[in-house]
PDB file of C-alpha atoms in Angstrom:
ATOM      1  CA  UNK A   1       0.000   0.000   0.000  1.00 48.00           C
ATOM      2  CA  UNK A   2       1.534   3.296  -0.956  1.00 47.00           C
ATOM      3  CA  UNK A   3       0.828   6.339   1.783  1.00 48.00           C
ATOM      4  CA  UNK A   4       0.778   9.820   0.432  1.00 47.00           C
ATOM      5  CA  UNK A   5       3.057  12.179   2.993  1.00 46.00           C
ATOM      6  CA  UNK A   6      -0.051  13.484   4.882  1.00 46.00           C
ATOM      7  CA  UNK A   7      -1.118  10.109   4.859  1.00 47.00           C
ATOM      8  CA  UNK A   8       2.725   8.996   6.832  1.00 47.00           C
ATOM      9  CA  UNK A   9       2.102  12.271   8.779  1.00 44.00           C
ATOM     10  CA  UNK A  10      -1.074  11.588  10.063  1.00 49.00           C
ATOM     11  CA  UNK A  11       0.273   7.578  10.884  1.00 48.00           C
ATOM     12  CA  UNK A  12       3.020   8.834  12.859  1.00 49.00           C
ATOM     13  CA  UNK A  13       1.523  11.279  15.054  1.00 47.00           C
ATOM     14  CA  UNK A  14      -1.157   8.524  16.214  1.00 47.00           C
ATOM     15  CA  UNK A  15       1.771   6.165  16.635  1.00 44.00           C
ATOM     16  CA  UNK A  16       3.400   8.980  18.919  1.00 45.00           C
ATOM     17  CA  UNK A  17      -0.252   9.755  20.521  1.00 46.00           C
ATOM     18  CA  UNK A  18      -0.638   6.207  21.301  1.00 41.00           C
ATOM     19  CA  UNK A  19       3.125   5.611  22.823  1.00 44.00           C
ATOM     20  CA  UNK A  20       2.553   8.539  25.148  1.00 44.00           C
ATOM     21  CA  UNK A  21      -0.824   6.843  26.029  1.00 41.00           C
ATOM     22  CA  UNK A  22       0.844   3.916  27.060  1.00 44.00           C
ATOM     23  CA  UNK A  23       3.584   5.297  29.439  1.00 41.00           C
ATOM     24  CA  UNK A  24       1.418   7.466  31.396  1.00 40.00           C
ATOM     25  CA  UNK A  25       0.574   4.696  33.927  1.00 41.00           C
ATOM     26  CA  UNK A  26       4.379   3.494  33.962  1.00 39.00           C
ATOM     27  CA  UNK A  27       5.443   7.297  34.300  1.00 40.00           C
ATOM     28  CA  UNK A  28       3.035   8.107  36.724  1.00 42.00           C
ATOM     29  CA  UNK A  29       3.872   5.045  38.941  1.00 41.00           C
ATOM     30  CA  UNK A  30       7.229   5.031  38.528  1.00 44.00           C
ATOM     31  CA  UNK A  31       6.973   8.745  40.028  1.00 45.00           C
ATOM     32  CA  UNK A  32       4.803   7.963  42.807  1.00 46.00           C
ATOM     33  CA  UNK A  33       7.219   5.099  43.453  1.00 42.00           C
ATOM     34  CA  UNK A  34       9.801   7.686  43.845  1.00 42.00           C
ATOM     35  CA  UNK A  35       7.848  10.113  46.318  1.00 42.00           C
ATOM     36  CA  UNK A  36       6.747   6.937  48.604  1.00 42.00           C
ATOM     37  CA  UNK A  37      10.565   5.968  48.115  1.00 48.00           C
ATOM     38  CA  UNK A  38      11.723   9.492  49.268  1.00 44.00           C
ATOM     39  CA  UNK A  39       9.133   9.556  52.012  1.00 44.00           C
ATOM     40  CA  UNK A  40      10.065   6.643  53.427  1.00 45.00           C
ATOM     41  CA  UNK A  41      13.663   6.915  53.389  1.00 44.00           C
ATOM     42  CA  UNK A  42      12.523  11.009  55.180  1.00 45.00           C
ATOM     43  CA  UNK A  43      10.504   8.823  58.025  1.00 41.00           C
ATOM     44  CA  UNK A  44      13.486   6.118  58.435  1.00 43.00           C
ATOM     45  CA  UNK A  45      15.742   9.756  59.152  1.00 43.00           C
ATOM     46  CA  UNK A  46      13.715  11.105  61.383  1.00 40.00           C
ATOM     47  CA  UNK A  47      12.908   7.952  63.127  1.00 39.00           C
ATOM     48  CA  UNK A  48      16.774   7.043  63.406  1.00 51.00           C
ATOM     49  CA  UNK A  49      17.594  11.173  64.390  1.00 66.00           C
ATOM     50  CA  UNK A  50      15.197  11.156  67.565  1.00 74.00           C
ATOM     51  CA  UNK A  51      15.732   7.131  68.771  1.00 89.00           C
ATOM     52  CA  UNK A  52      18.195   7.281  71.521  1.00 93.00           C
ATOM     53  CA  UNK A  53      22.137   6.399  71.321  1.00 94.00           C
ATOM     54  CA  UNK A  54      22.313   2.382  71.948  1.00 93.00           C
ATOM     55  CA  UNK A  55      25.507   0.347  73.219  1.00 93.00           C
ATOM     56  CA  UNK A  56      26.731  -1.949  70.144  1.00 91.00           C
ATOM     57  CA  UNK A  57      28.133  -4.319  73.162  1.00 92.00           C
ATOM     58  CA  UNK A  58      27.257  -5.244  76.330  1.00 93.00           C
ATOM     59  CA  UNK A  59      27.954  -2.863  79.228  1.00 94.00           C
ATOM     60  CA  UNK A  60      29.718  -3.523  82.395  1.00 94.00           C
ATOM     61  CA  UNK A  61      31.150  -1.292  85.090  1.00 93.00           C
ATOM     62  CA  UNK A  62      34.096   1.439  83.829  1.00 94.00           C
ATOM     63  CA  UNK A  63      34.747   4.892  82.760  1.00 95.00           C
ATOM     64  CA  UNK A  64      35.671   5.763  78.244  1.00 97.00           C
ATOM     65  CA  UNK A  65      36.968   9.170  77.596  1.00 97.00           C
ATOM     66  CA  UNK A  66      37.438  10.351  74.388  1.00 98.00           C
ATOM     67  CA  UNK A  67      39.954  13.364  74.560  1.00 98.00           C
ATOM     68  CA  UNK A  68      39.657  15.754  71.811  1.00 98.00           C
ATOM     69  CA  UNK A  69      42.468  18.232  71.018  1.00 98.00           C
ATOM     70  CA  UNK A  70      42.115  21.321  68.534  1.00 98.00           C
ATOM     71  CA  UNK A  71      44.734  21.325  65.908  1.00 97.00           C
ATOM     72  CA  UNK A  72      43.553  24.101  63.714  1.00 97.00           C
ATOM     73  CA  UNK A  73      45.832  26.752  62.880  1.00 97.00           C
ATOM     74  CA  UNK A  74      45.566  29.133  65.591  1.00 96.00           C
ATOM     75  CA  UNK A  75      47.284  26.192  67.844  1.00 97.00           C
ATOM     76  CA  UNK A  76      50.548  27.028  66.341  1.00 96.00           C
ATOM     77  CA  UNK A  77      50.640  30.400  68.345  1.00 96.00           C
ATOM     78  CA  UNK A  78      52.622  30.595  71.467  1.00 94.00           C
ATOM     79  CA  UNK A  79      50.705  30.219  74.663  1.00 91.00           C
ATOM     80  CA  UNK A  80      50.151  33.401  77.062  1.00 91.00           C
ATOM     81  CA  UNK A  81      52.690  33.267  79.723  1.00 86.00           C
ATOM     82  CA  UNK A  82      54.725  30.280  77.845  1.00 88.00           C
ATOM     83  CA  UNK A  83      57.001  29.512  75.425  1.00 91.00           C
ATOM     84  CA  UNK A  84      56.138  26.907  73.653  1.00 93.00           C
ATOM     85  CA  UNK A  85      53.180  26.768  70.864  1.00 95.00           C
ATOM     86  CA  UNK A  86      49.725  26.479  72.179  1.00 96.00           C
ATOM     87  CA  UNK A  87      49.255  22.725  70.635  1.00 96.00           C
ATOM     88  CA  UNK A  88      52.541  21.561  72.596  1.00 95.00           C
ATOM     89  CA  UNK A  89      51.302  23.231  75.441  1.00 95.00           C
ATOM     90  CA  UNK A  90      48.397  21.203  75.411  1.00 96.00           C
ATOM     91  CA  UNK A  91      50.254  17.586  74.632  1.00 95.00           C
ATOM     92  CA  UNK A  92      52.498  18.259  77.318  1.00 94.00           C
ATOM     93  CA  UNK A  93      49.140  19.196  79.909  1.00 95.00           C
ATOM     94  CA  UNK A  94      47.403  15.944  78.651  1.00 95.00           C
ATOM     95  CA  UNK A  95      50.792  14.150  79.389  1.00 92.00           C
ATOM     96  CA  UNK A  96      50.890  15.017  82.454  1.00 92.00           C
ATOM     97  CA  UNK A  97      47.165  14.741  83.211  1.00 91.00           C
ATOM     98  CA  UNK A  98      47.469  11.155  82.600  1.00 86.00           C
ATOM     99  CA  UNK A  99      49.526  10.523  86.066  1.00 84.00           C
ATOM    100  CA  UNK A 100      46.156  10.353  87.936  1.00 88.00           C
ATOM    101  CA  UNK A 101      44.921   7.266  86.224  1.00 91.00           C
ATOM    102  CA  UNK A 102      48.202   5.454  86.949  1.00 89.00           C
ATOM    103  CA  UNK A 103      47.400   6.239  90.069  1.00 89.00           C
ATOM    104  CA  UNK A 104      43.502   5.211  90.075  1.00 91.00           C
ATOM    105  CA  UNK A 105      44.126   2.092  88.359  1.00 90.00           C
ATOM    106  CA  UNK A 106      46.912   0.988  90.893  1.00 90.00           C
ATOM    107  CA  UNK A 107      43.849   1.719  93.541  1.00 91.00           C
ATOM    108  CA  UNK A 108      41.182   0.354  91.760  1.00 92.00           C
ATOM    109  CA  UNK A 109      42.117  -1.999  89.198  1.00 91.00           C
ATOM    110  CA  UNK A 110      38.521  -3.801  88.901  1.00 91.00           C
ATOM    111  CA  UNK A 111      37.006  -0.568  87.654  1.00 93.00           C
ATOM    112  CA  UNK A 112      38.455  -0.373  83.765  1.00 94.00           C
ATOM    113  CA  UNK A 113      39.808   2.899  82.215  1.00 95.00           C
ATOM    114  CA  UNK A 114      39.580   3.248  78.315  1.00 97.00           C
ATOM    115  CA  UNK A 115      40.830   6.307  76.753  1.00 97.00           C
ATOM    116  CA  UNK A 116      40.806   7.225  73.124  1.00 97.00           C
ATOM    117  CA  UNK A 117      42.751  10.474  71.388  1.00 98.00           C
ATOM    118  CA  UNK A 118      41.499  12.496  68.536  1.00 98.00           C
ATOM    119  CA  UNK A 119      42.626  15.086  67.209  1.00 98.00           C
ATOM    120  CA  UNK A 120      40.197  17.947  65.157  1.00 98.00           C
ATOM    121  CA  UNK A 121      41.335  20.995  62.858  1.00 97.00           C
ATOM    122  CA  UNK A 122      38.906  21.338  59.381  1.00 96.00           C
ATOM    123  CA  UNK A 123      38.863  17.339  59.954  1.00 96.00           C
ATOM    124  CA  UNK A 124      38.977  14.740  62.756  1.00 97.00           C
ATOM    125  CA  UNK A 125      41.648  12.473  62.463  1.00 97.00           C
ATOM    126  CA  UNK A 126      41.627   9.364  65.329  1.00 97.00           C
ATOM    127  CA  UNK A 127      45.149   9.246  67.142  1.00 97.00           C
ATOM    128  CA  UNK A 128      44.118   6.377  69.140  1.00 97.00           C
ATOM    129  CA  UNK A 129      40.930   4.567  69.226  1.00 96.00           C
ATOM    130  CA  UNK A 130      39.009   4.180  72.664  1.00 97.00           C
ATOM    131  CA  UNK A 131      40.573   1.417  74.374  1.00 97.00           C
ATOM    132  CA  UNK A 132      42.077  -0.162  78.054  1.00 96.00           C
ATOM    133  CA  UNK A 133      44.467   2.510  79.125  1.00 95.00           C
ATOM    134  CA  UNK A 134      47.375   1.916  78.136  1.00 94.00           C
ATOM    135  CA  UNK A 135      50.338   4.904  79.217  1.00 92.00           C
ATOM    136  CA  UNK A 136      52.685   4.351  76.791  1.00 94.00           C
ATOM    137  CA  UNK A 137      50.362   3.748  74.058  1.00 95.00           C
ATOM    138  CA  UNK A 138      48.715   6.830  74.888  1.00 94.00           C
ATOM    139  CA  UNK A 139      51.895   8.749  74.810  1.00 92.00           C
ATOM    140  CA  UNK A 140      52.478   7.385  71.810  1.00 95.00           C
ATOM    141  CA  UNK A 141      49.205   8.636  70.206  1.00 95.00           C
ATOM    142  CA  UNK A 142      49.797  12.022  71.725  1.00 94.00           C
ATOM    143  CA  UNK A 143      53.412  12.488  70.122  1.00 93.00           C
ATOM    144  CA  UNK A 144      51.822  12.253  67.156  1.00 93.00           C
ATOM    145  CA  UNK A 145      49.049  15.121  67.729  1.00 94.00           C
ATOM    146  CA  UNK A 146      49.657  16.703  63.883  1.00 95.00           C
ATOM    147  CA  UNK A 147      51.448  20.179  63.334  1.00 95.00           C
ATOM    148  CA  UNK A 148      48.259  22.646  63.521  1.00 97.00           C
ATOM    149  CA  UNK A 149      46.527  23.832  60.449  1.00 96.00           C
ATOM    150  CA  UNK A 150      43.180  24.482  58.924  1.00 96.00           C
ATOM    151  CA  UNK A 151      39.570  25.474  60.913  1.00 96.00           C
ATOM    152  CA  UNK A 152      37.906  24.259  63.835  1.00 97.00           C
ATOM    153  CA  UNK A 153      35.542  21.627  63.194  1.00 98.00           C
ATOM    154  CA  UNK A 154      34.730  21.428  67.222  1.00 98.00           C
ATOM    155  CA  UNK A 155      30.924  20.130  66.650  1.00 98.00           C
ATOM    156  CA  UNK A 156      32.111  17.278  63.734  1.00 98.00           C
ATOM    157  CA  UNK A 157      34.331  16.148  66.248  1.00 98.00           C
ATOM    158  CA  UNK A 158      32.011  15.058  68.887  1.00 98.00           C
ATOM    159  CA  UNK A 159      29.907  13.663  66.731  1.00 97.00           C
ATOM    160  CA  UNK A 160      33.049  11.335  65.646  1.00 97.00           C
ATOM    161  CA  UNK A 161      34.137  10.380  68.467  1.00 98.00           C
ATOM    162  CA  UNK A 162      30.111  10.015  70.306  1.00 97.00           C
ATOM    163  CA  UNK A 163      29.952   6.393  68.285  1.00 97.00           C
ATOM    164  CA  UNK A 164      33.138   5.266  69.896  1.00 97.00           C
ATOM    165  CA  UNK A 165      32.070   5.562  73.617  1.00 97.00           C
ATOM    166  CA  UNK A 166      29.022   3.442  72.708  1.00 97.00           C
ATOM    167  CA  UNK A 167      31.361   0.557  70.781  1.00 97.00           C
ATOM    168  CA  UNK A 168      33.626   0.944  74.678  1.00 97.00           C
ATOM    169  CA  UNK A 169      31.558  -1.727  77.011  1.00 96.00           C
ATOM    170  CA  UNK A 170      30.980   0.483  79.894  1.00 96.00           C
ATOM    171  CA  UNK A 171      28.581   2.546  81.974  1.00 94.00           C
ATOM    172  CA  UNK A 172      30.327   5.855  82.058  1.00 95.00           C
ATOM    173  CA  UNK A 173      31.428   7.911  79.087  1.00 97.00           C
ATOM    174  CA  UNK A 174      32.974  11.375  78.795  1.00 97.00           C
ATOM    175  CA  UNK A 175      34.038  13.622  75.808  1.00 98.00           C
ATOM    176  CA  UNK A 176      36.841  16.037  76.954  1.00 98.00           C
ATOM    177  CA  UNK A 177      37.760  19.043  74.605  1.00 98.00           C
ATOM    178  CA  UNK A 178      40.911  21.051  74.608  1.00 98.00           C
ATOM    179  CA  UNK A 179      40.150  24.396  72.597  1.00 98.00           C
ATOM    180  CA  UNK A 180      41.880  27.513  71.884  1.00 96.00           C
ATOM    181  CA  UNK A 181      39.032  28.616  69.768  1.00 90.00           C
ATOM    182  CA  UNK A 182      35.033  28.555  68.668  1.00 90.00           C
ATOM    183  CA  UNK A 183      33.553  26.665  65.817  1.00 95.00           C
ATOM    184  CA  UNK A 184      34.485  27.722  62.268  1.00 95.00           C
ATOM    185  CA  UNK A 185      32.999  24.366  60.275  1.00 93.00           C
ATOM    186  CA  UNK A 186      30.535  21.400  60.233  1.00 95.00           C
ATOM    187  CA  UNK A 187      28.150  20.605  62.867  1.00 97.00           C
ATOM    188  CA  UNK A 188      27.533  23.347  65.819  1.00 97.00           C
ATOM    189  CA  UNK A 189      29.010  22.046  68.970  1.00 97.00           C
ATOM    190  CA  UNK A 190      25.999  23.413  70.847  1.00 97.00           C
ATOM    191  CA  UNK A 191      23.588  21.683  68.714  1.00 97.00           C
ATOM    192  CA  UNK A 192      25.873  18.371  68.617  1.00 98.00           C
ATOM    193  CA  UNK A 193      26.109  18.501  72.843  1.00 97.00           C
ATOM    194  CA  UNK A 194      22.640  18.906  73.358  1.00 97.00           C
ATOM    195  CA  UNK A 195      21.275  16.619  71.039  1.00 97.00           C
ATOM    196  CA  UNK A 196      24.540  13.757  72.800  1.00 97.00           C
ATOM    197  CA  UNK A 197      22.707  14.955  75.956  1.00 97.00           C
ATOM    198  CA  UNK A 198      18.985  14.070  74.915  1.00 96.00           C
ATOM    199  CA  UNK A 199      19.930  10.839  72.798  1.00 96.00           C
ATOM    200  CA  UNK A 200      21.812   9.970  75.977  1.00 96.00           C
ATOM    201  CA  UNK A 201      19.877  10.318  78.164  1.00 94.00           C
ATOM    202  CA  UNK A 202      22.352  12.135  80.316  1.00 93.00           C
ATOM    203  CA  UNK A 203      24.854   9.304  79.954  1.00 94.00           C
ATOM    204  CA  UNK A 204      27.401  11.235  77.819  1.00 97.00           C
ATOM    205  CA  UNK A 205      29.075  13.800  79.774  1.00 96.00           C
ATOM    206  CA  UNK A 206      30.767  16.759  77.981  1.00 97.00           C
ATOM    207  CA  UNK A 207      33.966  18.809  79.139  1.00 97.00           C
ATOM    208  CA  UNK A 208      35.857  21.482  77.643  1.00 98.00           C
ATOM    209  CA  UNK A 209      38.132  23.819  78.864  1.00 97.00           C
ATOM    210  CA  UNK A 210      38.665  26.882  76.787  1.00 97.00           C
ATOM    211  CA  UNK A 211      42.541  27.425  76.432  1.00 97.00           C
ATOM    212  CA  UNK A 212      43.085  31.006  75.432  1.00 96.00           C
ATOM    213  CA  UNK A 213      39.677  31.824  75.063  1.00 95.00           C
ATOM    214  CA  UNK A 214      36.785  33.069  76.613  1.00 95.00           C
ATOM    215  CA  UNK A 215      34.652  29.543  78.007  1.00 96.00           C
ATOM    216  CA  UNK A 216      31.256  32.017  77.553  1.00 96.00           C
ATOM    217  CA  UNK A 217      31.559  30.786  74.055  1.00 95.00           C
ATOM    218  CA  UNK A 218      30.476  27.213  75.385  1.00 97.00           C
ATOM    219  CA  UNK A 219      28.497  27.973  78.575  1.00 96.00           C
ATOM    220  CA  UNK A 220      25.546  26.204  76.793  1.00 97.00           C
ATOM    221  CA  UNK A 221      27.490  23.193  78.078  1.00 97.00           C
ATOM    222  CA  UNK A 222      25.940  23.639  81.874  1.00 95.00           C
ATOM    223  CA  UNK A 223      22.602  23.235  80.687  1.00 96.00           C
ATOM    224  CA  UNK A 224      22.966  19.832  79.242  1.00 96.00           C
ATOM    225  CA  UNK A 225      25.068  18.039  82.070  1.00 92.00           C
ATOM    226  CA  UNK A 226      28.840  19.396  81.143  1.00 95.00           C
ATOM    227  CA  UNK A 227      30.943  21.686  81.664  1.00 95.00           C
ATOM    228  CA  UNK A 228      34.104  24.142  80.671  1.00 96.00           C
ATOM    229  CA  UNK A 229      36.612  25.801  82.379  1.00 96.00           C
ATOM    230  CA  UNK A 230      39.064  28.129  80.832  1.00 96.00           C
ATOM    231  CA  UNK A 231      42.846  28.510  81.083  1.00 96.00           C
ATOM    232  CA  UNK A 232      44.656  31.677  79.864  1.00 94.00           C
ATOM    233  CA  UNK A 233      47.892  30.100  79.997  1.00 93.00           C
ATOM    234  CA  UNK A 234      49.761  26.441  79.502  1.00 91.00           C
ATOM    235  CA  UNK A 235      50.328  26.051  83.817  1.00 92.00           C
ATOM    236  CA  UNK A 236      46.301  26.960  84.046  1.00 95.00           C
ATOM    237  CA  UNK A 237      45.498  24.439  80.954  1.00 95.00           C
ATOM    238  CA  UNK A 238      47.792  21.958  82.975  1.00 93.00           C
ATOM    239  CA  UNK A 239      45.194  22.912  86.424  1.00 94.00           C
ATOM    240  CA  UNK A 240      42.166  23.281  84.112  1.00 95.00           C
ATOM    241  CA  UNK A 241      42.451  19.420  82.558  1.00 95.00           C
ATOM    242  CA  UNK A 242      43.212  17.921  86.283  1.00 92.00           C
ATOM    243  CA  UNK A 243      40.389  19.769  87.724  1.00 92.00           C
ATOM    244  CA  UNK A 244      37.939  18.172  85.563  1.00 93.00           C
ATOM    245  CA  UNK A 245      39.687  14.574  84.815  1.00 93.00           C
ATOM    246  CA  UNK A 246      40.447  14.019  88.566  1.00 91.00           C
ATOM    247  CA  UNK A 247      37.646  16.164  90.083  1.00 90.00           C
ATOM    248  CA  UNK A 248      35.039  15.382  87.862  1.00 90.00           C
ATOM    249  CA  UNK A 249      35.451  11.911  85.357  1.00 92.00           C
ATOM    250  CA  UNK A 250      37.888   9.902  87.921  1.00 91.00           C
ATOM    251  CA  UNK A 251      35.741  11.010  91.581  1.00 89.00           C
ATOM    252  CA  UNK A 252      32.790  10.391  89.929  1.00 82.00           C
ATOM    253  CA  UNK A 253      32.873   7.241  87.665  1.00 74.00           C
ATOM    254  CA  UNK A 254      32.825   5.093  90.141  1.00 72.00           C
ATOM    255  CA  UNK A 255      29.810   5.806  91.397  1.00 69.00           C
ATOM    256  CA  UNK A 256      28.363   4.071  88.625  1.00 52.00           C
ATOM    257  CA  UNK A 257      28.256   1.245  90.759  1.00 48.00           C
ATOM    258  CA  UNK A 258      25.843   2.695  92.988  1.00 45.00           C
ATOM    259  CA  UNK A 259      23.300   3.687  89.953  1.00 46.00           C
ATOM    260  CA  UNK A 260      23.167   0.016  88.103  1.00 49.00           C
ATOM    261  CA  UNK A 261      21.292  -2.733  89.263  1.00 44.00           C
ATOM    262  CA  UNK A 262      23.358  -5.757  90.030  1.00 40.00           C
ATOM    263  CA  UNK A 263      23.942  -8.377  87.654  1.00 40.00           C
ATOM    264  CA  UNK A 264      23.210 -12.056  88.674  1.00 37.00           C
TER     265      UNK A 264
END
């Protein structure tokens, strides 16, 4: 049969008319696929971003810090009062920090100590993960704190390092911040804290203490459980970190044992 050219006109555009027909369901459920796909993927977030923290092991009796130094480029300064740059100030004050838990485990060594080192500039880099104190290995991890450089990613850092307490087996857990500075990228530290409060239930506890700068910039910290303390110098950074590792995290984790049932 020979087809004039309106003739092949007309054929095609019913051919086209007809093809269109036929994807409209296809199109239309592949779409609403989509939305219910989005929607429920939006509901599994929200679901996930309000449901409390939960332990990936089984708890028992013991104290996990994670100790969070600032790195970012301001660190490189010399401290007030000091000699020595503000990020070897602050290796040095950790160093020496440490001492008490000798100490506290020689006293009490049925009540485990588990210590993890980060380190946080535009990034968070994990010195040491959270595990059984170990000095030297912790000295080890600290030598290697990395030159200072970059921003201050304080709030991406606790979120980091938040998992790792939960992965540690105990009851107590502590995030302790060493900070010449406020946040300059990523999460907001405020936000991160209080949302490590709620999803915690209060079992998190947050520290900082504000080295070279003023510790108004994280009072938000005493309304969700924590606190900060500043230090102007590297001797009061040295004072600040034993006032809240031995005052605070080791005269208070063991009461622990007083707060969990007993296991039979």
């Amino acid at each position: 049969m020979i087809h004039t050219p309106t003739a092949r006109i007309a054929i095609r555009t019913a051919c086209l008319a007809l093809a269109a027909l036929a994807l409209v369901p296809w199109t239309g459920c592949d779409g609403g696929s989509r939305r219910h796909g989005t929607a429920d993927r939006r509901d599994r977030r929200t679901s996930e971003s309000s449901a409390p923290y939960q332990a990936t092991v089984e708890e028992g009796l013991g104290a996990a810090v994670a100790i969070l130094v600032d790195t970012s480029g301001s660190m490189r300064e010399t401290a007030p009062g000091d000699t020595r740059p503000k990020y070897i100030a602050a290796q040095e004050a950790l160093e020496a920090m440490l001492d008490a838990t000798d100490a506290f485990v020689t006293r009490r060594p049925d009540f485990p100590i588990k210590i993890g080192v980060y380190s946080f500039s535009s990034n968070v880099r994990t010195l040491r993960p959270i595990e059984k104190y170990d000095r030297a290995a912790i000295r080890e991890a600290l030598s290697h704190i990395p030159r200072p450089g970059g921003g201050t990613a304080i709030g991406e850092a606790l979120h980091e390092a938040r998992p790792d307490l939960y992965r540690a087996g105990v009851f107590r857990k502590y995030l302790l911040v060493v900070t010449d500075g406020e946040n300059t990228s990523g999460r907001n530290p405020e936000n991160v804290a209080r949302e490590i409060y709620q999803k915690s239930d209060g079992a998190v506890q947050v520290y900082f203490v504000a080295f070279d700068t003023s510790p108004e910039k994280f009072a938000f910290l005493k309304e969700v459980g924590g606190d900060v303390i500043g230090a102007g110098t590297g001797p009061e950074l040295r004072s600040a970190l034993d006032g809240i590792y031995q005052g605070k995290i080791l005269a208070e984790a063991p009461d622990v044992e007083r707060e969990q049932p007993v296991r039979k």
